[in-house]
mmCIF file of C-alpha atoms in Angstrom:
data_model
loop_
_atom_site.group_PDB
_atom_site.id
_atom_site.type_symbol
_atom_site.label_atom_id
_atom_site.label_comp_id
_atom_site.label_asym_id
_atom_site.label_seq_id
_atom_site.Cartn_x
_atom_site.Cartn_y
_atom_site.Cartn_z
ATOM 1 C CA MET A 1 0.000 0.000 0.000
ATOM 2 C CA GLU A 2 2.857 2.351 0.879
ATOM 3 C CA ALA A 3 4.647 1.532 -2.399
ATOM 4 C CA HIS A 4 1.440 2.235 -4.302
ATOM 5 C CA GLY A 5 1.144 5.617 -2.574
ATOM 6 C CA SER A 6 4.787 6.386 -3.332
ATOM 7 C CA GLY A 7 4.240 5.503 -7.005
ATOM 8 C CA PHE A 8 1.153 7.718 -7.158
ATOM 9 C CA ARG A 9 3.080 10.645 -5.648
ATOM 10 C CA ARG A 10 5.814 10.102 -8.252
ATOM 11 C CA VAL A 11 3.232 10.289 -11.048
ATOM 12 C CA LEU A 12 1.800 13.483 -9.539
ATOM 13 C CA VAL A 13 5.270 15.073 -9.365
ATOM 14 C CA LEU A 14 5.924 14.097 -13.006
ATOM 15 C CA ALA A 15 2.558 15.572 -14.072
ATOM 16 C CA PHE A 16 3.429 18.726 -12.108
ATOM 17 C CA CYS A 17 6.789 18.972 -13.949
ATOM 18 C CA VAL A 18 5.156 18.451 -17.359
ATOM 19 C CA ALA A 19 2.515 21.101 -16.647
ATOM 20 C CA GLY A 20 5.183 23.516 -15.371
ATOM 21 C CA ILE A 21 7.563 23.117 -18.323
ATOM 22 C CA TRP A 22 4.812 23.217 -20.925
ATOM 23 C CA SER A 23 2.965 26.223 -19.496
ATOM 24 C CA ALA A 24 6.132 28.258 -18.816
ATOM 25 C CA TYR A 25 7.860 27.712 -22.146
ATOM 26 C CA ILE A 26 4.789 27.676 -24.391
ATOM 27 C CA TYR A 27 3.693 31.017 -22.923
ATOM 28 C CA GLN A 28 7.269 32.298 -23.235
ATOM 29 C CA GLY A 29 7.218 31.288 -26.912
ATOM 30 C CA VAL A 30 3.976 33.212 -27.441
ATOM 31 C CA LEU A 31 5.512 36.289 -25.782
ATOM 32 C CA GLN A 32 8.726 35.933 -27.795
ATOM 33 C CA GLU A 33 6.741 35.838 -31.020
ATOM 34 C CA THR A 34 4.594 38.771 -29.876
ATOM 35 C CA LEU A 35 7.651 40.915 -29.135
ATOM 36 C CA SER A 36 9.192 40.117 -32.526
ATOM 37 C CA THR A 37 6.087 40.666 -34.683
ATOM 38 C CA LYS A 38 3.642 42.972 -32.862
ATOM 39 C CA ARG A 39 3.341 46.706 -33.477
ATOM 40 C CA PHE A 40 2.924 48.548 -30.174
ATOM 41 C CA GLY A 41 1.038 51.733 -29.323
ATOM 42 C CA PRO A 42 -0.731 54.280 -31.519
ATOM 43 C CA ASP A 43 2.511 54.891 -33.449
ATOM 44 C CA ARG A 44 2.523 51.166 -34.469
ATOM 45 C CA LYS A 45 6.226 50.691 -33.725
ATOM 46 C CA ARG A 46 8.007 47.337 -33.612
ATOM 47 C CA PHE A 47 10.283 46.347 -30.739
ATOM 48 C CA GLU A 48 13.539 46.099 -32.730
ATOM 49 C CA HIS A 49 15.885 45.572 -29.751
ATOM 50 C CA LEU A 50 15.372 41.805 -29.404
ATOM 51 C CA ALA A 51 18.877 41.268 -27.954
ATOM 52 C CA PHE A 52 17.612 43.148 -24.880
ATOM 53 C CA LEU A 53 15.525 40.052 -24.047
ATOM 54 C CA ASN A 54 18.740 38.158 -23.278
ATOM 55 C CA LEU A 55 19.952 40.815 -20.838
ATOM 56 C CA ALA A 56 16.576 40.957 -19.100
ATOM 57 C CA GLN A 57 16.485 37.133 -18.930
ATOM 58 C CA ASN A 58 20.023 37.044 -17.486
ATOM 59 C CA VAL A 59 19.166 39.550 -14.736
ATOM 60 C CA ILE A 60 15.951 37.766 -13.682
ATOM 61 C CA CYS A 61 17.599 34.307 -13.708
ATOM 62 C CA LEU A 62 20.647 35.659 -11.831
ATOM 63 C CA ILE A 63 18.439 36.999 -9.039
ATOM 64 C CA TRP A 64 16.313 33.826 -9.057
ATOM 65 C CA SER A 65 19.298 31.441 -8.831
ATOM 66 C CA TYR A 66 20.888 33.501 -6.028
ATOM 67 C CA ILE A 67 17.658 33.294 -4.014
ATOM 68 C CA MET A 68 17.383 29.523 -4.644
ATOM 69 C CA ILE A 69 20.994 28.939 -3.526
ATOM 70 C CA LYS A 70 20.401 30.899 -0.302
ATOM 71 C CA LEU A 71 17.126 29.060 0.393
ATOM 72 C CA TRP A 72 17.848 25.480 -0.654
ATOM 73 C CA SER A 73 21.491 24.788 -1.477
ATOM 74 C CA THR A 74 23.607 23.099 1.211
ATOM 75 C CA ASN A 75 26.529 22.225 -1.088
ATOM 76 C CA SER A 76 29.878 23.957 -0.860
ATOM 77 C CA GLY A 77 33.001 23.576 -2.938
ATOM 78 C CA GLY A 78 31.339 24.131 -6.312
ATOM 79 C CA ALA A 79 33.018 25.708 -9.333
ATOM 80 C CA PRO A 80 34.256 29.286 -8.705
ATOM 81 C CA TRP A 81 32.314 32.004 -10.504
ATOM 82 C CA TRP A 82 35.203 32.950 -12.839
ATOM 83 C CA THR A 83 35.287 29.465 -14.458
ATOM 84 C CA TYR A 84 32.121 30.290 -16.429
ATOM 85 C CA TRP A 85 33.616 33.205 -18.386
ATOM 86 C CA SER A 86 34.124 31.320 -21.687
ATOM 87 C CA ALA A 87 30.782 29.487 -21.577
ATOM 88 C CA GLY A 88 29.224 32.838 -20.680
ATOM 89 C CA ILE A 89 30.434 34.280 -23.997
ATOM 90 C CA THR A 90 28.856 31.564 -26.166
ATOM 91 C CA ASN A 91 25.765 31.465 -23.944
ATOM 92 C CA THR A 92 25.371 35.210 -24.567
ATOM 93 C CA ILE A 93 25.941 35.131 -28.338
ATOM 94 C CA GLY A 94 24.026 31.901 -29.078
ATOM 95 C CA PRO A 95 20.584 32.787 -27.632
ATOM 96 C CA ALA A 96 20.912 36.312 -29.065
ATOM 97 C CA MET A 97 21.225 34.803 -32.544
ATOM 98 C CA GLY A 98 18.231 32.545 -31.922
ATOM 99 C CA ILE A 99 16.053 35.477 -30.889
ATOM 100 C CA GLU A 100 17.398 37.709 -33.678
ATOM 101 C CA ALA A 101 16.353 35.027 -36.205
ATOM 102 C CA LEU A 102 12.700 35.870 -35.460
ATOM 103 C CA LYS A 103 13.133 39.064 -37.462
ATOM 104 C CA TYR A 104 13.720 36.955 -40.567
ATOM 105 C CA ILE A 105 11.773 33.667 -40.166
ATOM 106 C CA SER A 106 8.565 32.629 -38.422
ATOM 107 C CA TYR A 107 8.445 31.187 -34.918
ATOM 108 C CA PRO A 108 7.497 27.642 -36.113
ATOM 109 C CA ALA A 109 10.450 27.728 -38.544
ATOM 110 C CA GLN A 110 12.780 28.805 -35.720
ATOM 111 C CA VAL A 111 11.548 26.026 -33.406
ATOM 112 C CA LEU A 112 12.060 23.406 -36.131
ATOM 113 C CA ALA A 113 15.549 24.678 -37.004
ATOM 114 C CA LYS A 114 16.607 24.636 -33.341
ATOM 115 C CA SER A 115 15.216 21.094 -32.981
ATOM 116 C CA SER A 116 17.953 19.793 -35.310
ATOM 117 C CA LYS A 117 20.627 19.942 -32.604
ATOM 118 C CA MET A 118 21.583 16.290 -33.185
ATOM 119 C CA ILE A 119 22.899 17.081 -36.688
ATOM 120 C CA PRO A 120 25.943 19.197 -35.689
ATOM 121 C CA VAL A 121 26.522 16.900 -32.677
ATOM 122 C CA MET A 122 26.725 13.781 -34.895
ATOM 123 C CA PHE A 123 28.723 15.601 -37.561
ATOM 124 C CA MET A 124 31.347 16.814 -35.079
ATOM 125 C CA GLY A 125 31.369 13.444 -33.320
ATOM 126 C CA THR A 126 32.181 11.647 -36.559
ATOM 127 C CA LEU A 127 34.599 14.240 -37.922
ATOM 128 C CA VAL A 128 36.555 15.117 -34.785
ATOM 129 C CA TYR A 129 36.255 12.089 -32.493
ATOM 130 C CA GLY A 130 35.707 9.277 -35.020
ATOM 131 C CA ILE A 131 32.490 8.133 -33.326
ATOM 132 C CA ARG A 132 30.489 5.525 -35.261
ATOM 133 C CA TYR A 133 26.719 5.800 -35.074
ATOM 134 C CA THR A 134 24.128 3.082 -35.660
ATOM 135 C CA LEU A 135 21.740 2.914 -38.616
ATOM 136 C CA PRO A 136 18.697 3.910 -36.458
ATOM 137 C CA GLU A 137 20.618 6.989 -35.263
ATOM 138 C CA TYR A 138 21.348 7.989 -38.852
ATOM 139 C CA LEU A 139 17.651 7.434 -39.660
ATOM 140 C CA CYS A 140 16.676 9.861 -36.865
ATOM 141 C CA THR A 141 19.086 12.446 -38.247
ATOM 142 C CA PHE A 142 17.776 11.936 -41.795
ATOM 143 C CA LEU A 143 14.162 12.496 -40.672
ATOM 144 C CA VAL A 144 15.039 15.663 -38.731
ATOM 145 C CA ALA A 145 17.396 17.096 -41.364
ATOM 146 C CA GLY A 146 15.003 16.233 -44.199
ATOM 147 C CA GLY A 147 11.997 17.725 -42.409
ATOM 148 C CA VAL A 148 13.793 20.976 -41.552
ATOM 149 C CA SER A 149 15.253 21.298 -45.073
ATOM 150 C CA MET A 150 11.920 20.681 -46.819
ATOM 151 C CA PHE A 151 10.150 23.103 -44.478
ATOM 152 C CA ALA A 152 12.782 25.764 -45.205
ATOM 153 C CA LEU A 153 12.404 25.332 -48.982
ATOM 154 C CA MET A 154 8.613 25.559 -48.956
ATOM 155 C CA LYS A 155 6.882 28.858 -49.573
ATOM 156 C CA THR A 156 5.753 30.662 -46.420
ATOM 157 C CA SER A 157 2.272 32.181 -46.412
ATOM 158 C CA SER A 158 2.021 35.886 -47.250
ATOM 159 C CA LYS A 159 0.213 36.480 -43.939
ATOM 160 C CA THR A 160 3.194 35.133 -41.993
ATOM 161 C CA ILE A 161 5.729 37.059 -44.104
ATOM 162 C CA SER A 162 3.841 40.326 -43.563
ATOM 163 C CA LYS A 163 4.357 39.975 -39.800
ATOM 164 C CA LEU A 164 8.141 39.609 -40.018
ATOM 165 C CA ALA A 165 10.317 42.688 -39.552
ATOM 166 C CA HIS A 166 12.824 41.773 -42.297
ATOM 167 C CA PRO A 167 11.866 38.528 -44.121
ATOM 168 C CA ASN A 168 15.062 36.701 -45.094
ATOM 169 C CA ALA A 169 14.926 32.897 -44.785
ATOM 170 C CA PRO A 170 18.632 32.110 -45.475
ATOM 171 C CA LEU A 171 19.779 34.627 -42.857
ATOM 172 C CA GLY A 172 17.175 33.444 -40.330
ATOM 173 C CA TYR A 173 18.082 29.756 -40.662
ATOM 174 C CA GLY A 174 21.796 30.641 -40.677
ATOM 175 C CA LEU A 175 21.379 32.429 -37.319
ATOM 176 C CA CYS A 176 19.523 29.407 -35.901
ATOM 177 C CA PHE A 177 22.291 26.981 -36.871
ATOM 178 C CA LEU A 178 24.969 29.318 -35.473
ATOM 179 C CA ASN A 179 22.868 29.358 -32.291
ATOM 180 C CA LEU A 180 23.094 25.530 -32.201
ATOM 181 C CA ALA A 181 26.871 25.616 -32.726
ATOM 182 C CA PHE A 182 27.382 28.047 -29.834
ATOM 183 C CA ASP A 183 25.005 26.013 -27.647
ATOM 184 C CA GLY A 184 27.131 22.933 -28.339
ATOM 185 C CA PHE A 185 30.247 24.684 -27.037
ATOM 186 C CA THR A 186 28.330 25.981 -24.010
ATOM 187 C CA ASN A 187 27.086 22.497 -23.095
ATOM 188 C CA ALA A 188 30.541 20.961 -23.549
ATOM 189 C CA THR A 189 32.108 23.625 -21.315
ATOM 190 C CA GLN A 190 29.457 23.123 -18.633
ATOM 191 C CA ASP A 191 30.127 19.357 -18.681
ATOM 192 C CA SER A 192 33.851 20.075 -18.291
ATOM 193 C CA ILE A 193 33.190 22.360 -15.298
ATOM 194 C CA THR A 194 30.974 19.800 -13.524
ATOM 195 C CA ALA A 195 33.594 17.091 -14.179
ATOM 196 C CA ARG A 196 36.338 19.234 -12.584
ATOM 197 C CA PHE A 197 34.114 20.415 -9.719
ATOM 198 C CA PRO A 198 31.715 17.524 -8.888
ATOM 199 C CA LYS A 199 30.015 19.421 -6.060
ATOM 200 C CA THR A 200 28.719 22.066 -8.466
ATOM 201 C CA SER A 201 24.907 22.224 -8.322
ATOM 202 C CA ALA A 202 22.457 23.201 -11.062
ATOM 203 C CA TRP A 203 21.837 26.478 -9.212
ATOM 204 C CA ASP A 204 25.590 27.203 -9.160
ATOM 205 C CA ILE A 205 25.717 26.747 -12.941
ATOM 206 C CA MET A 206 22.642 28.929 -13.425
ATOM 207 C CA LEU A 207 24.169 31.652 -11.229
ATOM 208 C CA GLY A 208 27.583 31.563 -12.942
ATOM 209 C CA MET A 209 26.209 31.533 -16.483
ATOM 210 C CA ASN A 210 23.757 34.348 -15.872
ATOM 211 C CA LEU A 211 26.325 36.441 -13.980
ATOM 212 C CA TRP A 212 28.665 36.470 -16.988
ATOM 213 C CA GLY A 213 25.734 36.854 -19.372
ATOM 214 C CA THR A 214 24.624 39.952 -17.462
ATOM 215 C CA ILE A 215 28.159 41.421 -17.557
ATOM 216 C CA TYR A 216 28.637 40.792 -21.311
ATOM 217 C CA ASN A 217 25.180 42.024 -22.273
ATOM 218 C CA MET A 218 25.481 45.137 -20.103
ATOM 219 C CA VAL A 219 28.766 46.039 -21.833
ATOM 220 C CA TYR A 220 27.296 45.320 -25.275
ATOM 221 C CA MET A 221 24.034 47.222 -24.730
ATOM 222 C CA PHE A 222 25.163 50.096 -22.481
ATOM 223 C CA GLY A 223 28.930 50.269 -22.993
ATOM 224 C CA TRP A 224 28.777 53.256 -25.345
ATOM 225 C CA PRO A 225 26.360 56.182 -25.938
ATOM 226 C CA GLN A 226 24.808 54.548 -29.042
ATOM 227 C CA GLY A 227 24.270 51.183 -27.309
ATOM 228 C CA SER A 228 20.964 49.526 -28.226
ATOM 229 C CA GLY A 229 20.060 49.111 -24.549
ATOM 230 C CA PHE A 230 19.215 52.805 -24.288
ATOM 231 C CA GLY A 231 16.799 52.455 -27.208
ATOM 232 C CA ALA A 232 15.182 49.396 -25.575
ATOM 233 C CA ILE A 233 14.665 51.267 -22.279
ATOM 234 C CA GLN A 234 13.199 54.254 -24.113
ATOM 235 C CA PHE A 235 10.835 51.993 -26.086
ATOM 236 C CA CYS A 236 9.619 50.360 -22.864
ATOM 237 C CA LYS A 237 8.982 53.794 -21.304
ATOM 238 C CA GLU A 238 6.904 54.817 -24.318
ATOM 239 C CA HIS A 239 5.168 51.413 -24.591
ATOM 240 C CA PRO A 240 4.587 49.922 -21.096
ATOM 241 C CA GLU A 241 2.780 46.965 -22.660
ATOM 242 C CA ALA A 242 6.072 45.828 -24.201
ATOM 243 C CA ALA A 243 7.832 46.218 -20.839
ATOM 244 C CA TRP A 244 5.308 43.908 -19.163
ATOM 245 C CA ASP A 245 5.651 41.368 -21.984
ATOM 246 C CA ILE A 246 9.449 41.378 -21.460
ATOM 247 C CA PHE A 247 9.038 40.904 -17.701
ATOM 248 C CA TYR A 248 6.623 37.981 -18.155
ATOM 249 C CA TYR A 249 8.957 36.493 -20.804
ATOM 250 C CA CYS A 250 11.866 36.494 -18.325
ATOM 251 C CA LEU A 251 9.723 35.180 -15.479
ATOM 252 C CA CYS A 252 8.573 32.263 -17.649
ATOM 253 C CA GLY A 253 12.213 31.421 -18.398
ATOM 254 C CA ALA A 254 13.170 31.394 -14.707
ATOM 255 C CA ILE A 255 10.141 29.287 -13.714
ATOM 256 C CA GLY A 256 10.750 26.920 -16.633
ATOM 257 C CA GLN A 257 14.362 26.348 -15.533
ATOM 258 C CA ASN A 258 13.106 25.441 -12.053
ATOM 259 C CA PHE A 259 10.866 22.722 -13.459
ATOM 260 C CA ILE A 260 13.655 21.442 -15.726
ATOM 261 C CA PHE A 261 16.039 21.089 -12.763
ATOM 262 C CA LEU A 262 13.300 19.359 -10.746
ATOM 263 C CA THR A 263 12.591 16.939 -13.623
ATOM 264 C CA ILE A 264 16.266 16.050 -14.127
ATOM 265 C CA SER A 265 16.864 15.535 -10.395
ATOM 266 C CA ARG A 266 13.766 13.331 -9.895
ATOM 267 C CA PHE A 267 13.360 11.521 -13.245
ATOM 268 C CA GLY A 268 16.604 11.953 -15.219
ATOM 269 C CA SER A 269 17.615 13.773 -18.387
ATOM 270 C CA LEU A 270 15.710 11.367 -20.693
ATOM 271 C CA ALA A 271 12.369 12.332 -19.152
ATOM 272 C CA ASN A 272 13.310 15.992 -19.451
ATOM 273 C CA THR A 273 14.245 15.530 -23.145
ATOM 274 C CA THR A 274 10.884 13.864 -23.806
ATOM 275 C CA ILE A 275 8.922 16.654 -22.100
ATOM 276 C CA THR A 276 10.828 19.490 -23.809
ATOM 277 C CA THR A 277 10.584 17.817 -27.243
ATOM 278 C CA THR A 278 6.808 17.409 -27.009
ATOM 279 C CA ARG A 279 6.623 20.992 -25.722
ATOM 280 C CA LYS A 280 8.267 22.234 -28.925
ATOM 281 C CA PHE A 281 5.627 20.470 -31.015
ATOM 282 C CA VAL A 282 2.803 21.932 -28.918
ATOM 283 C CA SER A 283 4.451 25.385 -29.234
ATOM 284 C CA ILE A 284 4.212 25.151 -33.035
ATOM 285 C CA VAL A 285 0.533 24.147 -32.804
ATOM 286 C CA VAL A 286 -0.234 26.996 -30.372
ATOM 287 C CA SER A 287 1.649 29.491 -32.544
ATOM 288 C CA SER A 288 -0.293 28.414 -35.640
ATOM 289 C CA LEU A 289 -3.650 28.634 -33.854
ATOM 290 C CA LEU A 290 -3.201 31.803 -31.785
ATOM 291 C CA SER A 291 -0.611 33.893 -33.589
ATOM 292 C CA GLY A 292 -1.895 33.639 -37.135
ATOM 293 C CA ASN A 293 1.027 31.709 -38.629
ATOM 294 C CA PRO A 294 -0.883 29.293 -40.886
ATOM 295 C CA LEU A 295 1.055 26.228 -42.062
ATOM 296 C CA SER A 296 0.202 24.361 -45.249
ATOM 297 C CA THR A 297 -0.547 20.628 -45.291
ATOM 298 C CA LYS A 298 2.947 19.944 -46.693
ATOM 299 C CA GLN A 299 4.547 22.049 -43.952
ATOM 300 C CA TRP A 300 2.637 20.096 -41.304
ATOM 301 C CA GLY A 301 4.022 16.957 -42.958
ATOM 302 C CA CYS A 302 7.550 18.342 -42.441
ATOM 303 C CA VAL A 303 6.751 19.124 -38.801
ATOM 304 C CA MET A 304 5.569 15.532 -38.276
ATOM 305 C CA MET A 305 8.709 14.249 -40.027
ATOM 306 C CA VAL A 306 10.985 16.202 -37.668
ATOM 307 C CA PHE A 307 9.172 15.140 -34.507
ATOM 308 C CA SER A 308 8.998 11.524 -35.659
ATOM 309 C CA GLY A 309 12.797 11.592 -35.848
ATOM 310 C CA LEU A 310 13.069 13.226 -32.417
ATOM 311 C CA SER A 311 10.594 10.734 -30.899
ATOM 312 C CA TYR A 312 12.505 7.786 -32.372
ATOM 313 C CA GLN A 313 15.727 9.224 -30.930
ATOM 314 C CA ILE A 314 14.112 9.392 -27.467
ATOM 315 C CA TYR A 315 12.967 5.759 -27.861
ATOM 316 C CA LEU A 316 16.529 4.676 -28.744
ATOM 317 C CA LYS A 317 17.885 6.477 -25.659
ATOM 318 C CA TRP A 318 15.238 4.763 -23.517
ATOM 319 C CA ARG A 319 16.211 1.322 -24.859
ATOM 320 C CA LYS A 320 19.895 2.053 -24.206
ATOM 321 C CA LEU A 321 19.079 3.110 -20.640
ATOM 322 C CA GLN A 322 17.055 -0.088 -20.096
ATOM 323 C CA ARG A 323 19.977 -2.241 -21.295
ATOM 324 C CA LEU A 324 22.385 -0.439 -18.957
ATOM 325 C CA GLN A 325 20.052 -0.955 -15.999
ATOM 326 C CA LYS A 326 19.736 -4.685 -16.764
ATOM 327 C CA LYS A 327 23.511 -5.007 -17.033
ATOM 328 C CA ARG A 328 23.937 -3.345 -13.617
ATOM 329 C CA LYS A 329 21.442 -5.741 -12.032
ATOM 330 C CA THR A 330 23.219 -8.817 -13.390
ATOM 331 C CA THR A 331 26.693 -7.677 -12.240
#
């Protein structure tokens, strides 16, 4: 009876994590698209300073992680704050490119492009480290790469194009793939830090990354009289609605990171990958329904192709995890 109750509580916690990640990041996606496409106020101006979202996100997450460390963290001996300086650079440039891409391509196109993270990972693994992948893994990559490529080549509806600030598909997709490349370096550096300093907690990483992100973005946006940060502040003063959207966008990011850390600590990274992958698909559906970005039947076929590849990849990881667990039990 006690085991049954424990299992039920575990299911409730998982459902809580799913609801938290989905609601936080889907709403953040809606706000991100709103800030990149909407015309604010009676003067119908666009918010052109999208890089400011990264600075605002860094500040909110920095404060949030500091509070969480003071409230919950009992670990000491984690990585010193200065070790994050290099990862902070790529973590500042990468997301900025991803957000900037929304000036040139639609939100569904950006989500699909950023879902192809496995392609550069496998390419670099084969080229640099000589890693050999299985046929099913290549099939996953083919489905994702093929779906993204076909989606990119298809004609976007005139309604969607009219909402973009500067429609330019090659530039938009190029920024997304550069975003993936920088993210790859960031993740590798974070893994290196946690390997050298095993007592480093998720909150320590969040604090270190956002501290350097805040420093770099402050210099970039306010380091000289013509810095774009001054224009962003002025726009928010003239259009308070945009300022509230930015605040809610940052708050969603901080809350979403909390649920991600909770999911990884309780259920592992595979469960988190599954939840975040399905969230991306739901984000595309919500964007198409609420934000007026209609997709054609062929484009929906490409979306299904990409997420079939991602789902198959998750299944392969699950099977690998099951085999490892069986091997541990027998030894």
